[in-house]
Amino acid sequence: VIIQARLSQMAQKRQDPEFLGIAEMVERLTAALRDNALNIRMLPIGATFTRFSRLIRDLGRELDREVELTTEGNETELDKTVIEKLNEPLVHLIRNAVDHGIEPPDQRLAAGKNRQGRIHLRAVHSGGHVVIEIQDDGRGMDRDAIRAKAVERGLITETTDLPDAELFGLIFLPGFSTASKITSVSGRGVGMDVVKRAIDELRGEIK
């Protein structure tokens, strides 16, 4: 692209019709090559989404949960390097959804829910960005547990009044976990800070 720009500048200076014609052809070819190269790098995120079905199935067996995965926007395209770097943070988020969000079948039935929980992955273009949403129909985030852990760690005082967005944002701090016991899935305080760091490195934002 840089050499093509130099060629175009030189052709403009010389004002040679034949030279100008060649420069214009090279400019069109360069643009086509660039577009093709970018298109080769773009991949639909659906292949990544469907790979999580097995992860959710295995976690469900380990944690005694019944979970169904649904997806939307599978055709949404991302650069393949970005997709590769998104894999680890998405795995962390899905593990959290199964472990912290989705309740065991008996608890769900007692709460009037379907015994099978649902995790929904959605990707959509928004302006110049791609938005990826992970949603589960579990118990939701435990505001009181997060607040108690924040007070215990000295991040806030008993009288601090934080809006939910800021309070929930504390889960992205290193070592922050509300799990009551350490398991192979949670409680080690490693997870959401790793997710945030990975998204930051991709110049993204997580809420």
Coordinates of C-alpha atoms in Angstrom, one line a residue:
V1 CA 0.0 0.0 0.0
I2 CA 2.8 2.4 0.9
I3 CA 4.7 1.7 -2.4
Q4 CA 1.5 2.0 -4.4
A5 CA 1.0 5.5 -2.8
R6 CA 4.5 6.5 -3.8
L7 CA 3.9 5.3 -7.3
S8 CA 0.7 7.3 -7.5
Q9 CA 2.4 10.4 -6.2
M10 CA 5.2 10.0 -8.8
A11 CA 2.6 9.5 -11.6
Q12 CA 0.8 12.7 -10.6
K13 CA 4.1 14.7 -10.7
R14 CA 5.1 13.4 -14.1
Q15 CA 1.6 13.7 -15.7
D16 CA 2.4 11.0 -18.2
P17 CA -0.9 9.5 -19.3
E18 CA 0.5 6.0 -19.8
F19 CA 2.3 6.2 -16.4
L20 CA -0.9 7.5 -14.7
G21 CA -2.9 4.6 -16.2
I22 CA -0.4 2.0 -14.8
A23 CA -0.5 3.7 -11.4
E24 CA -4.3 3.6 -11.4
M25 CA -4.3 -0.1 -12.3
V26 CA -1.8 -0.8 -9.5
E27 CA -4.0 1.1 -7.1
R28 CA -7.0 -1.0 -8.0
L29 CA -5.1 -4.2 -7.7
T30 CA -3.6 -3.2 -4.3
A31 CA -7.1 -2.3 -2.9
A32 CA -8.4 -5.7 -4.1
L33 CA -5.5 -7.6 -2.6
R34 CA -5.9 -5.8 0.7
D35 CA -9.7 -6.5 0.8
N36 CA -9.1 -10.2 0.0
A37 CA -6.4 -10.5 2.6
L38 CA -8.8 -9.1 5.3
N39 CA -11.6 -11.3 4.1
I40 CA -9.4 -14.4 4.5
R41 CA -8.7 -13.4 8.1
M42 CA -12.4 -13.0 9.0
L43 CA -14.2 -16.0 10.4
P44 CA -17.8 -16.5 11.6
I45 CA -17.9 -16.8 15.4
G46 CA -20.4 -19.7 15.2
A47 CA -17.7 -22.4 15.1
T48 CA -16.4 -21.1 18.5
F49 CA -19.9 -20.9 20.0
T50 CA -20.7 -24.5 19.1
R51 CA -17.5 -25.8 20.6
F52 CA -18.8 -24.7 24.0
S53 CA -21.6 -27.3 23.9
R54 CA -19.3 -30.0 25.1
L55 CA -17.8 -27.8 27.8
I56 CA -21.3 -27.0 29.2
R57 CA -22.3 -30.7 29.0
D58 CA -19.2 -31.8 30.9
L59 CA -19.5 -29.0 33.5
G60 CA -23.2 -29.9 34.0
R61 CA -22.3 -33.5 34.8
E62 CA -19.5 -32.4 37.2
L63 CA -21.7 -29.9 39.0
D64 CA -25.1 -31.7 38.8
R65 CA -26.7 -29.1 36.6
E66 CA -28.9 -29.6 33.5
V67 CA -27.9 -26.9 31.0
E68 CA -28.8 -26.1 27.4
L69 CA -26.8 -23.9 25.1
T70 CA -28.5 -21.6 22.6
T71 CA -26.7 -19.3 20.2
E72 CA -27.6 -16.3 18.0
G73 CA -25.6 -14.4 15.4
N74 CA -23.3 -17.3 14.5
E75 CA -22.6 -15.7 11.2
T76 CA -21.1 -12.6 12.8
E77 CA -17.5 -12.4 11.6
L78 CA -14.3 -11.5 13.6
D79 CA -10.6 -11.5 12.8
K80 CA -9.4 -15.0 13.5
T81 CA -6.7 -13.7 15.9
V82 CA -9.4 -12.0 17.9
I83 CA -11.5 -15.2 18.0
E84 CA -8.5 -17.2 19.2
K85 CA -7.8 -14.7 22.0
L86 CA -11.5 -14.6 23.0
N87 CA -11.6 -18.4 23.6
E88 CA -10.1 -18.3 27.1
P89 CA -12.2 -15.4 28.5
L90 CA -15.4 -17.0 27.1
V91 CA -14.6 -20.3 28.7
H92 CA -14.2 -18.5 32.1
L93 CA -17.5 -16.7 31.7
I94 CA -19.3 -19.9 30.7
R95 CA -17.8 -21.8 33.6
N96 CA -19.0 -19.0 35.9
A97 CA -22.5 -19.1 34.4
V98 CA -22.8 -22.9 35.0
D99 CA -21.2 -22.8 38.5
H100 CA -22.5 -19.5 40.0
G101 CA -25.6 -18.8 37.9
I102 CA -27.5 -22.0 37.0
E103 CA -29.1 -23.7 40.0
P104 CA -29.3 -27.5 40.6
P105 CA -32.5 -28.9 39.1
D106 CA -34.3 -29.3 42.4
Q107 CA -33.7 -25.7 43.3
R108 CA -34.9 -24.5 39.9
L109 CA -38.1 -26.6 40.2
A110 CA -38.7 -25.2 43.8
A111 CA -38.4 -21.7 42.3
G112 CA -40.9 -22.4 39.6
K113 CA -38.4 -22.7 36.8
N114 CA -37.7 -25.3 34.2
R115 CA -35.3 -27.9 35.6
Q116 CA -33.0 -27.3 32.7
G117 CA -31.0 -24.1 32.8
R118 CA -30.2 -22.1 29.7
I119 CA -27.0 -20.3 28.6
H120 CA -27.4 -18.0 25.5
L121 CA -24.5 -16.7 23.5
R122 CA -25.2 -13.8 21.1
A123 CA -22.9 -11.9 18.7
V124 CA -24.0 -8.8 16.8
H125 CA -22.3 -6.0 14.9
S126 CA -22.8 -2.6 16.5
G127 CA -21.3 0.3 14.6
G128 CA -17.6 -0.6 14.2
H129 CA -17.7 -3.1 17.0
V130 CA -18.8 -6.6 17.7
V131 CA -20.9 -7.1 20.8
I132 CA -20.8 -10.6 22.4
E133 CA -23.4 -11.3 25.1
I134 CA -23.5 -14.2 27.5
Q135 CA -26.8 -14.6 29.3
D136 CA -28.1 -17.3 31.7
D137 CA -31.4 -17.8 33.3
G138 CA -29.9 -18.7 36.7
R139 CA -30.1 -17.0 40.1
G140 CA -28.3 -13.9 39.0
M141 CA -25.4 -12.1 40.7
D142 CA -25.6 -12.1 44.5
R143 CA -25.4 -8.5 45.4
D144 CA -25.2 -9.1 49.1
A145 CA -22.4 -11.7 48.8
I146 CA -20.3 -9.4 46.6
R147 CA -20.8 -6.5 48.9
A148 CA -19.9 -8.6 52.0
K149 CA -16.7 -9.8 50.2
A150 CA -15.8 -6.2 49.3
V151 CA -16.2 -5.1 52.9
E152 CA -14.2 -8.1 54.1
R153 CA -11.4 -7.1 51.8
G154 CA -11.5 -3.5 52.8
L155 CA -12.5 -2.3 49.3
I156 CA -15.5 -0.5 50.7
T157 CA -16.9 0.2 54.2
E158 CA -20.2 -0.9 55.7
T159 CA -21.7 2.5 54.9
T160 CA -20.5 2.8 51.3
D161 CA -23.4 3.1 48.9
L162 CA -22.4 1.9 45.5
P163 CA -24.7 1.7 42.4
D164 CA -25.0 -1.9 41.1
A165 CA -22.8 -1.3 38.1
E166 CA -19.9 -0.2 40.3
L167 CA -20.5 -2.9 42.9
F168 CA -20.7 -5.7 40.3
G169 CA -17.5 -4.2 38.6
L170 CA -15.5 -5.3 41.8
I171 CA -15.7 -8.9 40.6
F172 CA -13.0 -8.0 38.0
L173 CA -10.4 -7.3 40.7
P174 CA -7.6 -9.9 41.1
G175 CA -8.4 -12.5 43.7
F176 CA -12.0 -11.6 44.1
S177 CA -14.3 -14.6 44.6
T178 CA -17.6 -15.1 46.4
A179 CA -17.4 -18.9 46.2
S180 CA -17.8 -20.4 49.7
K181 CA -15.5 -23.3 48.9
I182 CA -12.7 -24.0 46.5
T183 CA -13.5 -26.5 43.7
S184 CA -12.0 -27.5 40.4
V185 CA -14.3 -24.9 38.9
S186 CA -14.4 -21.9 41.3
G187 CA -13.3 -20.3 44.5
R188 CA -9.6 -19.7 43.7
G189 CA -10.2 -16.1 42.9
V190 CA -8.7 -16.6 39.5
G191 CA -11.1 -15.9 36.6
M192 CA -12.8 -12.6 36.1
D193 CA -9.6 -10.6 36.4
V194 CA -8.1 -12.8 33.7
V195 CA -11.2 -12.2 31.6
K196 CA -11.0 -8.4 32.0
R197 CA -7.2 -8.4 31.2
A198 CA -7.8 -10.5 28.0
I199 CA -10.6 -8.2 26.9
D200 CA -8.5 -5.1 27.7
E201 CA -5.6 -6.5 25.6
L202 CA -8.1 -6.8 22.6
R203 CA -9.0 -3.1 23.2
G204 CA -12.4 -4.2 24.2
E205 CA -14.7 -3.5 27.1
I206 CA -16.6 -5.8 29.5
K207 CA -19.6 -5.1 31.6

